[in-house]
Short mmCIF file of C-alpha atoms in Angstrom, two decimals:
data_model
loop_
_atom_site.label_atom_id
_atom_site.label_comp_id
_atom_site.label_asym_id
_atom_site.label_seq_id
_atom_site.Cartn_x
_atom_site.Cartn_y
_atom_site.Cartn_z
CA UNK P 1 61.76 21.90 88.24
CA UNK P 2 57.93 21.68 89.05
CA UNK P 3 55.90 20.67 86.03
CA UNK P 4 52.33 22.43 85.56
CA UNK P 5 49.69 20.60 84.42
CA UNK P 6 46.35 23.15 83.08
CA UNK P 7 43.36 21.46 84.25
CA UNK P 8 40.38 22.40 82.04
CA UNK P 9 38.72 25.61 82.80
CA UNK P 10 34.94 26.33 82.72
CA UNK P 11 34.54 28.33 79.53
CA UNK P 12 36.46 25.56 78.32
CA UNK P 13 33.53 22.93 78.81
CA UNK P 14 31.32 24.85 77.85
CA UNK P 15 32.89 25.71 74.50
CA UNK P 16 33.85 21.96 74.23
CA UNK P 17 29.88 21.28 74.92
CA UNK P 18 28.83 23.63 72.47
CA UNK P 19 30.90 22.40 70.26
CA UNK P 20 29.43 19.00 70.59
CA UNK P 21 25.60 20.64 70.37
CA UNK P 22 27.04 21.82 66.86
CA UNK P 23 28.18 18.64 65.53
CA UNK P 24 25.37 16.81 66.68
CA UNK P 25 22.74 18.83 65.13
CA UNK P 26 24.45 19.38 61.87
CA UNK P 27 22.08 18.80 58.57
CA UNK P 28 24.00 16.10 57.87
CA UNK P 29 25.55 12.94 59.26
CA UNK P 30 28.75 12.46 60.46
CA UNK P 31 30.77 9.94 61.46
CA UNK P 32 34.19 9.03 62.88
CA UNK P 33 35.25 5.86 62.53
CA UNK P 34 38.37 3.29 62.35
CA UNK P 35 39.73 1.93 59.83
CA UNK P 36 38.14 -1.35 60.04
CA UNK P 37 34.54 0.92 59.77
CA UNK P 38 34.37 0.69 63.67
CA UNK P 39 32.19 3.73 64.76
CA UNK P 40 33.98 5.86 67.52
CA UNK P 41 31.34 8.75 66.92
CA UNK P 42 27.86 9.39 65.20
CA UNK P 43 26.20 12.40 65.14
CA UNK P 44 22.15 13.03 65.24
CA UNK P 45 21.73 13.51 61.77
CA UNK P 46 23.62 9.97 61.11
CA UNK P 47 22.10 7.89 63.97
CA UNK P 48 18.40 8.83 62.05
CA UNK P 49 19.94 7.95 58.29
CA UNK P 50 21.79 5.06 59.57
CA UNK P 51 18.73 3.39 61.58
CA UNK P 52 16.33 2.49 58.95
CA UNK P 53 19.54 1.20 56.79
CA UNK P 54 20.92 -0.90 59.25
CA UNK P 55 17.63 -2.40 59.79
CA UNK P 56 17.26 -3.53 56.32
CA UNK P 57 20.64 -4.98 56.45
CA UNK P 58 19.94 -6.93 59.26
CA UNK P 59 23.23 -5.30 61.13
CA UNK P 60 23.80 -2.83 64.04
CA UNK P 61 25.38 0.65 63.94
CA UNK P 62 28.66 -0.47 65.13
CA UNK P 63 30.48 -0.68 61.82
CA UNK P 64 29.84 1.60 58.92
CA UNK P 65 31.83 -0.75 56.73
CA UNK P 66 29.59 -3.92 57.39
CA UNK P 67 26.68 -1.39 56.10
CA UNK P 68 28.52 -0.25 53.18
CA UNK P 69 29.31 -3.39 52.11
CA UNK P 70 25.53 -5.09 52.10
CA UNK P 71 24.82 -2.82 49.46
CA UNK P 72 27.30 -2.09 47.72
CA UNK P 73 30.87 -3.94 48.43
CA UNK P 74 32.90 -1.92 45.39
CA UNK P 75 32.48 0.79 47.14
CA UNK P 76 33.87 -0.52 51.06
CA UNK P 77 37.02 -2.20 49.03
CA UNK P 78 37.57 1.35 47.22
CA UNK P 79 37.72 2.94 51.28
CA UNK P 80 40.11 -0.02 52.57
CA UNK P 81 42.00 -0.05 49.53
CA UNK P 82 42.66 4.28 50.34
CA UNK P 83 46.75 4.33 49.49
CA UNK P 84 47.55 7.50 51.25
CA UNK P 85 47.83 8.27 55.03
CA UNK P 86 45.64 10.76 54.67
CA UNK P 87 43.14 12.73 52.08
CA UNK P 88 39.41 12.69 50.63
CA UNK P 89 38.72 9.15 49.43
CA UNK P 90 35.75 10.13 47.56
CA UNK P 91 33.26 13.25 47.00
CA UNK P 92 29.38 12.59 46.98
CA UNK P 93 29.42 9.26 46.38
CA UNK P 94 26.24 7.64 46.34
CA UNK P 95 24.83 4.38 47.92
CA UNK P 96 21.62 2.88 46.92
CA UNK P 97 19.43 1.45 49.32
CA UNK P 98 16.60 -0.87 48.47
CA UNK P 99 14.00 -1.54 50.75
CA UNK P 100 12.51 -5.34 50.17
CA UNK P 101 9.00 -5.17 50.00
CA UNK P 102 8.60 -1.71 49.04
CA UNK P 103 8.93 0.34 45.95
CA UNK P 104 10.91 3.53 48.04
CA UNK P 105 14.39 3.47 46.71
CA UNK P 106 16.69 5.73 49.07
CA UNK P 107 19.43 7.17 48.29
CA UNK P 108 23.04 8.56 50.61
CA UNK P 109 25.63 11.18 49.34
CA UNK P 110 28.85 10.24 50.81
CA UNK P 111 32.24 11.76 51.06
CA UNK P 112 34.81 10.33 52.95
CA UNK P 113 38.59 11.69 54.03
CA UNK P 114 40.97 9.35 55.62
CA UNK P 115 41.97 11.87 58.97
CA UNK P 116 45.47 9.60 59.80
CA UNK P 117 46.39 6.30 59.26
CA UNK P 118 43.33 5.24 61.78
CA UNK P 119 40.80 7.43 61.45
CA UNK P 120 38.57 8.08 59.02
CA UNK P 121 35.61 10.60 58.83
CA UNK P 122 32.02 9.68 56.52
CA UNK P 123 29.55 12.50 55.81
CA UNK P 124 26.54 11.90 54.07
CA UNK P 125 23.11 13.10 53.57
CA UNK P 126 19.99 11.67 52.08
CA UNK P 127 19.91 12.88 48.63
CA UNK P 128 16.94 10.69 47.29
CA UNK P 129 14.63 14.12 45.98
CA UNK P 130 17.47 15.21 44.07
CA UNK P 131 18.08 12.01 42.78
CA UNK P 132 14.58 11.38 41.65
CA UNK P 133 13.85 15.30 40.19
CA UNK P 134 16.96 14.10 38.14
CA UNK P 135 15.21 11.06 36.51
CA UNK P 136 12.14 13.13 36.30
CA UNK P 137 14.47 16.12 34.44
CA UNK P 138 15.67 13.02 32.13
CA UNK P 139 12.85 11.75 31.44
CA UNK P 140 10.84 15.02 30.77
CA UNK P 141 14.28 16.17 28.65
CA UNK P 142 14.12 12.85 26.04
CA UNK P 143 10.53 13.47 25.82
CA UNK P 144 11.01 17.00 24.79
CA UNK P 145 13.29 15.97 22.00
CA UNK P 146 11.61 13.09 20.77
CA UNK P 147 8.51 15.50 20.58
CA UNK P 148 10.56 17.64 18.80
CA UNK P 149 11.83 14.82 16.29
CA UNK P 150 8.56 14.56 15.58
CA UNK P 151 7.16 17.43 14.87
CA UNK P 152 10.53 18.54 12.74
CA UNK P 153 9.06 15.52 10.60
CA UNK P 154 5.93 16.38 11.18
CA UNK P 155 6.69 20.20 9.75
CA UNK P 156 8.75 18.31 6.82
CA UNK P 157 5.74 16.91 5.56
CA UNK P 158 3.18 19.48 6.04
CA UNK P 159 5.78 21.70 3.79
CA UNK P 160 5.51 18.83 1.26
CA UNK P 161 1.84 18.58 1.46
CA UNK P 162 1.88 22.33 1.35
CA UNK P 163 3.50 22.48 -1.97
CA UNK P 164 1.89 19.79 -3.68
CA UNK P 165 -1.72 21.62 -2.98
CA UNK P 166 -0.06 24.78 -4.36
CA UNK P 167 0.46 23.04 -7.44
CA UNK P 168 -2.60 21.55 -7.37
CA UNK P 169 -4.45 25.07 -7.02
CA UNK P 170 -2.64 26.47 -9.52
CA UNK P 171 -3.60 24.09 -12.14
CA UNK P 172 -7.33 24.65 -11.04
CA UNK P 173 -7.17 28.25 -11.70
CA UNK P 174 -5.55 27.13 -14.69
CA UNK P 175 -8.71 25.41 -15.90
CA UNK P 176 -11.19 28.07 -14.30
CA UNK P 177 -9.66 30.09 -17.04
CA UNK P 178 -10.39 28.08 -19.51
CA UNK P 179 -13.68 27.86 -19.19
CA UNK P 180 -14.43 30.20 -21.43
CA UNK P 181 -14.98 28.34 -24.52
CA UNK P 182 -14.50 30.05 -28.05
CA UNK P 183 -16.67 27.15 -29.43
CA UNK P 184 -20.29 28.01 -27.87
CA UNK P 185 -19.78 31.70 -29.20
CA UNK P 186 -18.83 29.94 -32.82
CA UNK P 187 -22.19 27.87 -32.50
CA UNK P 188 -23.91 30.88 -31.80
CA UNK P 189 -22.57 32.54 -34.71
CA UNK P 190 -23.41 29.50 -36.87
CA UNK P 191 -26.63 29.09 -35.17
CA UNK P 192 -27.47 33.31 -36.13
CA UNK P 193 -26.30 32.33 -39.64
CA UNK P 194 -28.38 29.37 -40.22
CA UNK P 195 -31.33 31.13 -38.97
CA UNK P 196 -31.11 33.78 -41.95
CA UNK P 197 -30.12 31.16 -44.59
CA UNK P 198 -32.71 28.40 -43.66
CA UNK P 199 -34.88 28.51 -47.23
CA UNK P 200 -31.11 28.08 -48.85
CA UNK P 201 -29.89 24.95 -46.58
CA UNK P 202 -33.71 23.74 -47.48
CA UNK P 203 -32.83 24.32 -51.45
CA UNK P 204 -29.77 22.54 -50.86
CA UNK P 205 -30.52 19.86 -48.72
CA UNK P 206 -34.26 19.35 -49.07
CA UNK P 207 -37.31 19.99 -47.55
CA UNK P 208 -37.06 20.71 -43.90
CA UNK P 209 -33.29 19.53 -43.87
CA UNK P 210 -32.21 23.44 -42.98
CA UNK P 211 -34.50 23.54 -39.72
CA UNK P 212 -33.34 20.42 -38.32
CA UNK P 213 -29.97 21.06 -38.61
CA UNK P 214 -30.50 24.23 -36.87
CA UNK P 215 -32.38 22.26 -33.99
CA UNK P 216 -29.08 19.75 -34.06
CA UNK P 217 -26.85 22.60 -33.62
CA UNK P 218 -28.63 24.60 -31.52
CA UNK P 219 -29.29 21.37 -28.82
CA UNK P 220 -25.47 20.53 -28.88
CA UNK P 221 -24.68 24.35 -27.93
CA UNK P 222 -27.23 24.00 -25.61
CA UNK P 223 -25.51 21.00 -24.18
CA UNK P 224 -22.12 22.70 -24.10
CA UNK P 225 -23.23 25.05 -22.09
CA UNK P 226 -25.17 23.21 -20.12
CA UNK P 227 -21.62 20.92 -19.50
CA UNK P 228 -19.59 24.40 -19.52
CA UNK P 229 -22.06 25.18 -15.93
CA UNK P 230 -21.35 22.29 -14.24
CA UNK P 231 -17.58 22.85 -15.41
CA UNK P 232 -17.59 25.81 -13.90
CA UNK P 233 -19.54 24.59 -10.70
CA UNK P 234 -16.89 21.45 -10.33
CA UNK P 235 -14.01 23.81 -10.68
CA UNK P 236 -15.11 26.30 -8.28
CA UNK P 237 -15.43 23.61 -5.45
CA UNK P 238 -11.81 22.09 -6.46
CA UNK P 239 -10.51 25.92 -6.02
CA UNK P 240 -12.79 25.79 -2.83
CA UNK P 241 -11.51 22.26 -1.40
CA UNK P 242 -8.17 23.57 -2.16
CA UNK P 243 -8.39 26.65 -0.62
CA UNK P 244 -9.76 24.80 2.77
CA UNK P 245 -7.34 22.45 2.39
CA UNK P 246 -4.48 25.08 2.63
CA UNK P 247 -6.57 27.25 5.66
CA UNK P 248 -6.27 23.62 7.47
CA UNK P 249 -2.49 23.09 6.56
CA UNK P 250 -1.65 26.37 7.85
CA UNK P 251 -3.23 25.59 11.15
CA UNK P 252 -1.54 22.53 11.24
CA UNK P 253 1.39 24.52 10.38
CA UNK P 254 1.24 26.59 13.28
CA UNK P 255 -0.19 23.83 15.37
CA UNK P 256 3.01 21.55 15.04
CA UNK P 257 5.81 24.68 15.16
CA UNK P 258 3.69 26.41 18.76
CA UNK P 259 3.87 29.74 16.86
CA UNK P 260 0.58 31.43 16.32
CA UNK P 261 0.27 35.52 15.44
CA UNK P 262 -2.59 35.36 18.99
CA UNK P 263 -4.47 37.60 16.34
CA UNK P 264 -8.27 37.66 17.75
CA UNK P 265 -10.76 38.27 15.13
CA UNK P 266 -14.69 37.03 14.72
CA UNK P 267 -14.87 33.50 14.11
CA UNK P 268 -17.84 30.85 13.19
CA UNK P 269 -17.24 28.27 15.87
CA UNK P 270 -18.80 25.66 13.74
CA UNK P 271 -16.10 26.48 10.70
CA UNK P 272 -13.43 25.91 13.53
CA UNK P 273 -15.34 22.29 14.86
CA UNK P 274 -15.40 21.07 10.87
CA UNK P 275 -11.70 21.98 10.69
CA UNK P 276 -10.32 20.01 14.15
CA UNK P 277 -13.12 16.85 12.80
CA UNK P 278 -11.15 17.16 9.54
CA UNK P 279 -7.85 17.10 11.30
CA UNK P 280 -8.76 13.97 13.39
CA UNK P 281 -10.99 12.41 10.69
CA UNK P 282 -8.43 9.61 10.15
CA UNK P 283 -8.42 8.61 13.83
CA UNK P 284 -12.01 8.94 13.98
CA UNK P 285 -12.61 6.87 11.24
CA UNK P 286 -10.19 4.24 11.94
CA UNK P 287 -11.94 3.58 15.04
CA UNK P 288 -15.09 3.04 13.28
CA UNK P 289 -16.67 6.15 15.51
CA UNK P 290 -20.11 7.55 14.56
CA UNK P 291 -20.30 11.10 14.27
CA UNK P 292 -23.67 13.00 14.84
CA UNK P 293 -23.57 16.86 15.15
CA UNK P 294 -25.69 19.45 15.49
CA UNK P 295 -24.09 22.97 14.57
CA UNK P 296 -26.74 25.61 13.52
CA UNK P 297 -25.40 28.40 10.95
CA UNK P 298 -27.44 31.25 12.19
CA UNK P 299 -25.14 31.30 15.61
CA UNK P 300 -23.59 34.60 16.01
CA UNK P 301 -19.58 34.53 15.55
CA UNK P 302 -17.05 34.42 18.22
CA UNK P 303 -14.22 37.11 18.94
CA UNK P 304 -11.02 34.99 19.31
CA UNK P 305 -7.43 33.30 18.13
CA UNK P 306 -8.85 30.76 15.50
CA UNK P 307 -5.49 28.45 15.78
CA UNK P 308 -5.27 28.55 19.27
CA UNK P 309 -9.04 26.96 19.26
CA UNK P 310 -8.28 24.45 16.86
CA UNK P 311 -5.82 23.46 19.36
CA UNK P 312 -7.95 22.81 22.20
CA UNK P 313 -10.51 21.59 20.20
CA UNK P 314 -8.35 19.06 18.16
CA UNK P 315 -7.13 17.87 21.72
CA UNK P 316 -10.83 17.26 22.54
CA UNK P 317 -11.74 15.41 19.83
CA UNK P 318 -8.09 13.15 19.81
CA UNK P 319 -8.88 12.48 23.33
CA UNK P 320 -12.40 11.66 22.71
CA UNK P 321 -11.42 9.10 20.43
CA UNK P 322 -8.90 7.43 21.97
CA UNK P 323 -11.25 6.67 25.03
CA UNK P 324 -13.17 4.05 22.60
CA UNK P 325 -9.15 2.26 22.82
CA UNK P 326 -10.60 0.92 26.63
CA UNK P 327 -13.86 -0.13 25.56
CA UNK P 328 -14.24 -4.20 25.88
CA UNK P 329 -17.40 -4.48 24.80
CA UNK P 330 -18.34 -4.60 20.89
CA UNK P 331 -21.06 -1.76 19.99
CA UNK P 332 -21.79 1.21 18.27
CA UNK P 333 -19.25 4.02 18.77
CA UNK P 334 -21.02 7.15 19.04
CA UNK P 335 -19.50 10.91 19.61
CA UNK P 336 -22.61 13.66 19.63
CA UNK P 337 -21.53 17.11 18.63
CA UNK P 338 -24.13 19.99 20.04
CA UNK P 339 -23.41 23.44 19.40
CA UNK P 340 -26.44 26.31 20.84
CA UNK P 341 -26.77 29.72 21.73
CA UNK P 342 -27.35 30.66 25.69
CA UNK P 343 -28.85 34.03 25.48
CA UNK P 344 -29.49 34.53 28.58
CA UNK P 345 -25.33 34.73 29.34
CA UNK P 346 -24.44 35.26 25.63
CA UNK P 347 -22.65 32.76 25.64
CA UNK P 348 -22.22 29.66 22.59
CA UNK P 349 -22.37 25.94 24.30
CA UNK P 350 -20.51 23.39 22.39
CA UNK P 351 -20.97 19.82 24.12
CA UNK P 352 -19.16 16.60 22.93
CA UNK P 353 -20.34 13.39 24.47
CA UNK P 354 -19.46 9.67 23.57
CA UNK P 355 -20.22 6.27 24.77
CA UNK P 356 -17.15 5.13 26.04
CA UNK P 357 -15.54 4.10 29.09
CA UNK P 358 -16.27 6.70 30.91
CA UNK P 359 -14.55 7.77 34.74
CA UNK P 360 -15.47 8.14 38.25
CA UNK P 361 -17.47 11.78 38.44
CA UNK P 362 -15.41 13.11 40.97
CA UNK P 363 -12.28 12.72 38.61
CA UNK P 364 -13.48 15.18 36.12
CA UNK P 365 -11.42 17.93 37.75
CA UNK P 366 -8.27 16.40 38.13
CA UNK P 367 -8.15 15.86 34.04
CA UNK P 368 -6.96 19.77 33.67
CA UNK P 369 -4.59 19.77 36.46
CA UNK P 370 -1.38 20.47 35.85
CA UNK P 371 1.04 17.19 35.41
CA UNK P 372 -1.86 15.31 36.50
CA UNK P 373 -2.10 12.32 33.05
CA UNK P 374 -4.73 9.56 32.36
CA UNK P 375 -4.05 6.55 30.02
CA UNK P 376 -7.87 6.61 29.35
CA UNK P 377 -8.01 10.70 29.38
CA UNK P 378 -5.34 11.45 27.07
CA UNK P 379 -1.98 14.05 27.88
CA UNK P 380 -2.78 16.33 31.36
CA UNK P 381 -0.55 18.84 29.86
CA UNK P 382 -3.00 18.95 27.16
CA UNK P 383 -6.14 19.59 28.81
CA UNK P 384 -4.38 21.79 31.63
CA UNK P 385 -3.37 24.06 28.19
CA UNK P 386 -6.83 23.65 26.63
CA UNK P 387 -8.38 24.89 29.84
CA UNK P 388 -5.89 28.14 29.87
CA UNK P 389 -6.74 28.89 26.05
CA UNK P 390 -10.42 28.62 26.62
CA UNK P 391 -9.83 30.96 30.25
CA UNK P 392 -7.74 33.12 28.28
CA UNK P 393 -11.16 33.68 25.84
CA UNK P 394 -13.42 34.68 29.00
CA UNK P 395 -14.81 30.97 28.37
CA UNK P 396 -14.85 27.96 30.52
CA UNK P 397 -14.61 24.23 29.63
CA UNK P 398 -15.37 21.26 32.30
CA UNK P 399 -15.71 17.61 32.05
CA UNK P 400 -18.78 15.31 33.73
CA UNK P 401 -18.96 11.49 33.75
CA UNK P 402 -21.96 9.43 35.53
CA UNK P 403 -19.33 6.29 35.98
CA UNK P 404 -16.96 4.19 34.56
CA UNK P 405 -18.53 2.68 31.04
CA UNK P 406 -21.33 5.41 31.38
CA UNK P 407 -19.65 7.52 28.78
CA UNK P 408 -17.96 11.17 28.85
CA UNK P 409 -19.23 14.53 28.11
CA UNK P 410 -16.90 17.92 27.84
CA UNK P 411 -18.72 21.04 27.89
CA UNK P 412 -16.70 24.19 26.38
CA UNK P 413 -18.64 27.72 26.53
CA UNK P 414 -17.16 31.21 24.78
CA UNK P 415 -18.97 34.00 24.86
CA UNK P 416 -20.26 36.00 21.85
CA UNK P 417 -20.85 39.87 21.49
CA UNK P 418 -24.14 41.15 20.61
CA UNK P 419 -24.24 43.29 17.71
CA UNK P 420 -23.99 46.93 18.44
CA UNK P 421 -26.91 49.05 17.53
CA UNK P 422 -26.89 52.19 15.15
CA UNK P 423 -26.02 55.50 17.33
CA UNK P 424 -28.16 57.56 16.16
CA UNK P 425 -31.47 57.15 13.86
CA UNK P 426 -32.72 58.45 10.78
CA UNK P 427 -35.81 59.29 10.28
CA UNK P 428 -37.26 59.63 6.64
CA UNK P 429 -40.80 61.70 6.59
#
């Protein structure tokens, strides 16, 4: 009997070479190797994730094992320690390589399969983005919830605050009621009744005795009421205060939950400065800042969301502060607050300038980027959403600096509207 042998055809090789092209230009390394790590094949993809690893370890490519095991050795005993024949050994397993010298951390996704009781196959991929979008995820998710911790509290308090200056307002409506006091219209009475029996309380008491009582009793009711006016004046700025205070807790309110109604209605822009001072007024004074400002009250009013302004300004004025943190040198602390009118573009200029430590000029864009976050300058998030909230009012709002210790000025602008004129005229002959 004659035994044929096929010899390989043509569309053979070439279907064995493409095969090869398709393995060597996978996305992602591959290996075949021995049991003892020995390489027996390494694709494209491999050789280039392999090369800067091997060179760190001080090792060649021959042995994936030796690799394995200079940075982490757990993980070559758990491949030589396999028990079955055959099977997946492990699924995205990842290695850690440090670089000396260099902060760049990589990092390789492995899964191996044991093939027979000789071969074994590795593929891995560099998965160091995902790795560090991970961290980033992490990090950004424990931030989120301590933020949240803290404004829970935050809202726990205001709500106790909140209740408290009820109370308080209630008992000073309490006492504008009682203002009213029965006693000056008894003294008036008396006073009326003196007047008519004056030669009697003269009989009775002697001479003259009748008209100074009626002078006694008529300057104690003048007292009384003089005292009942400034009563009346101290109550009304308690109910005042009060009422302020509970404008400002409602802000703060909204502030610290993110909800606001986006209700757009004219606003006094310096009303809306006092409020975000008043809301940073313990930071301010703490850092023993001086406060000048200049805010005219014949400025025409401003069409927009009055919480969403005390946000940006509040973020203004916390981040103004804080910059006086960095500042070495012992001095005056100074923060100027200028509020004007630009007719010309009907627009209202508020500028806030201080004397501290100040930044390179061309870095005054970068503050509102998005994600982009200065130790000296504050939260980016915070400016990048102060800079949308002002957009969002047809305004703009920039930051300028001469150099570092030269000081800091932001400069917000909102337009105004101009007040309408009558339709039509009347004319009177």
């Amino acid at each position: 009997m004659t035994q044929h042998v096929s010899m390989p055809t043509e569309n053979h090789n070439i279907e064995l070479g493409k095969l090869l092209e398709f393995i060597n230009l996978c996305p992602f390394g591959l290996v075949k190797a021995q049991s003892n790590g020995q390489i027996l094949l390494l694709n494209g993809v491999g050789s280039q994730l392999l090369i800067p690893v091997s060179m760190e370890s001080d090792l060649d490519m021959s042995n994936i094992l030796d690799i394995i095991e200079y940075f982490d050795p757990s993980f070559r005993h758990e491949i030589e320690h396999y028990p079955a024949d055959f099977g997946r050994i492990c699924s995205n397993r990842r290695l850690k390589v440090q670089f000396k010298g260099h902060a760049h951390i990589q990092y390789l996704s492995f899964t191996i399969s044991r093939l027979n009781e000789e071969i074994f196959q590795y593929a891995f991929k560099d998965v160091s983005d995902i790795i560090e979008n991970e961290v980033r995820m992490k990090e950004i998710a424990e931030s989120t919830a301590l933020q949240a911790g803290k404004l829970e509290m935050a809202s726990g308090i205001l709500h106790d605050i909140g209740n408290a200056v009820t109370a308080f307002g209630a008992d000073v409506a309490k006492l504008s009621g009682d203002l009213d006091w029965r006693e000056l219209t008894d003294l008036g009475k008396l006073i009326q009744l003196f007047e008519t029996r004056k030669s009697q309380l003269d009989e009775a008491m002697g001479a003259g005795k009748g008209e100074a009582l009626l002078k006694f009793i008529s300057a104690l009711r003048e007292s009384l009421t003089h005292r009942q006016a400034d009563y009346q004046d101290i109550t009304q700025q308690m109910a005042d205060t009060t009422s302020h205070v509970q404008d400002i807790l409602n802000i703060q309110r909204h502030y610290v939950k993110g909800k606001t109604r986006g209700v757009r209605a004219p606003i006094e822009l310096r009303h809306v400065i006092d409020d975000a001072l008043a809301m940073q007024e313990r930071g301010i004074e703490k850092r023993g800042i001086f406060i000048s400002k200049n805010l005219p009250i014949d400025l025409p009013p401003i069409k927009g969301d009055k919480t969403k302004l005390i946000q940006v300004l509040v973020n203004i004025f916390k981040n103004a502060g804080e910059t006086f943190d960095e500042v070495e040198e012992k001095g005056e602390k100074r923060l100027e607050i200028n509020l004007t009118q630009d007719e010309a573009s009907t627009q209202l200029v508020l500028t806030v300038k201080d004397n501290a430590i100040g930044f390179a000029p061309e870095q005054g864009e970068t503050f509102f980027q998005k994600g982009i976050t200065s130790k000296n300058m504050g939260s980016g998030f915070g400016l990048h959403n102060c800079r949308q909230i002002v957009e969002t009012h047809q305004g703009s709002i920039s930051m300028h600096s001469e150099g570092a210790g030269k000081g800091a000025t932001v400069i917000m602008t909102l337009p105004y509207e101009l007040e309408e004129m009558p339709s039509t005229v009347e004319w009177k002959s």
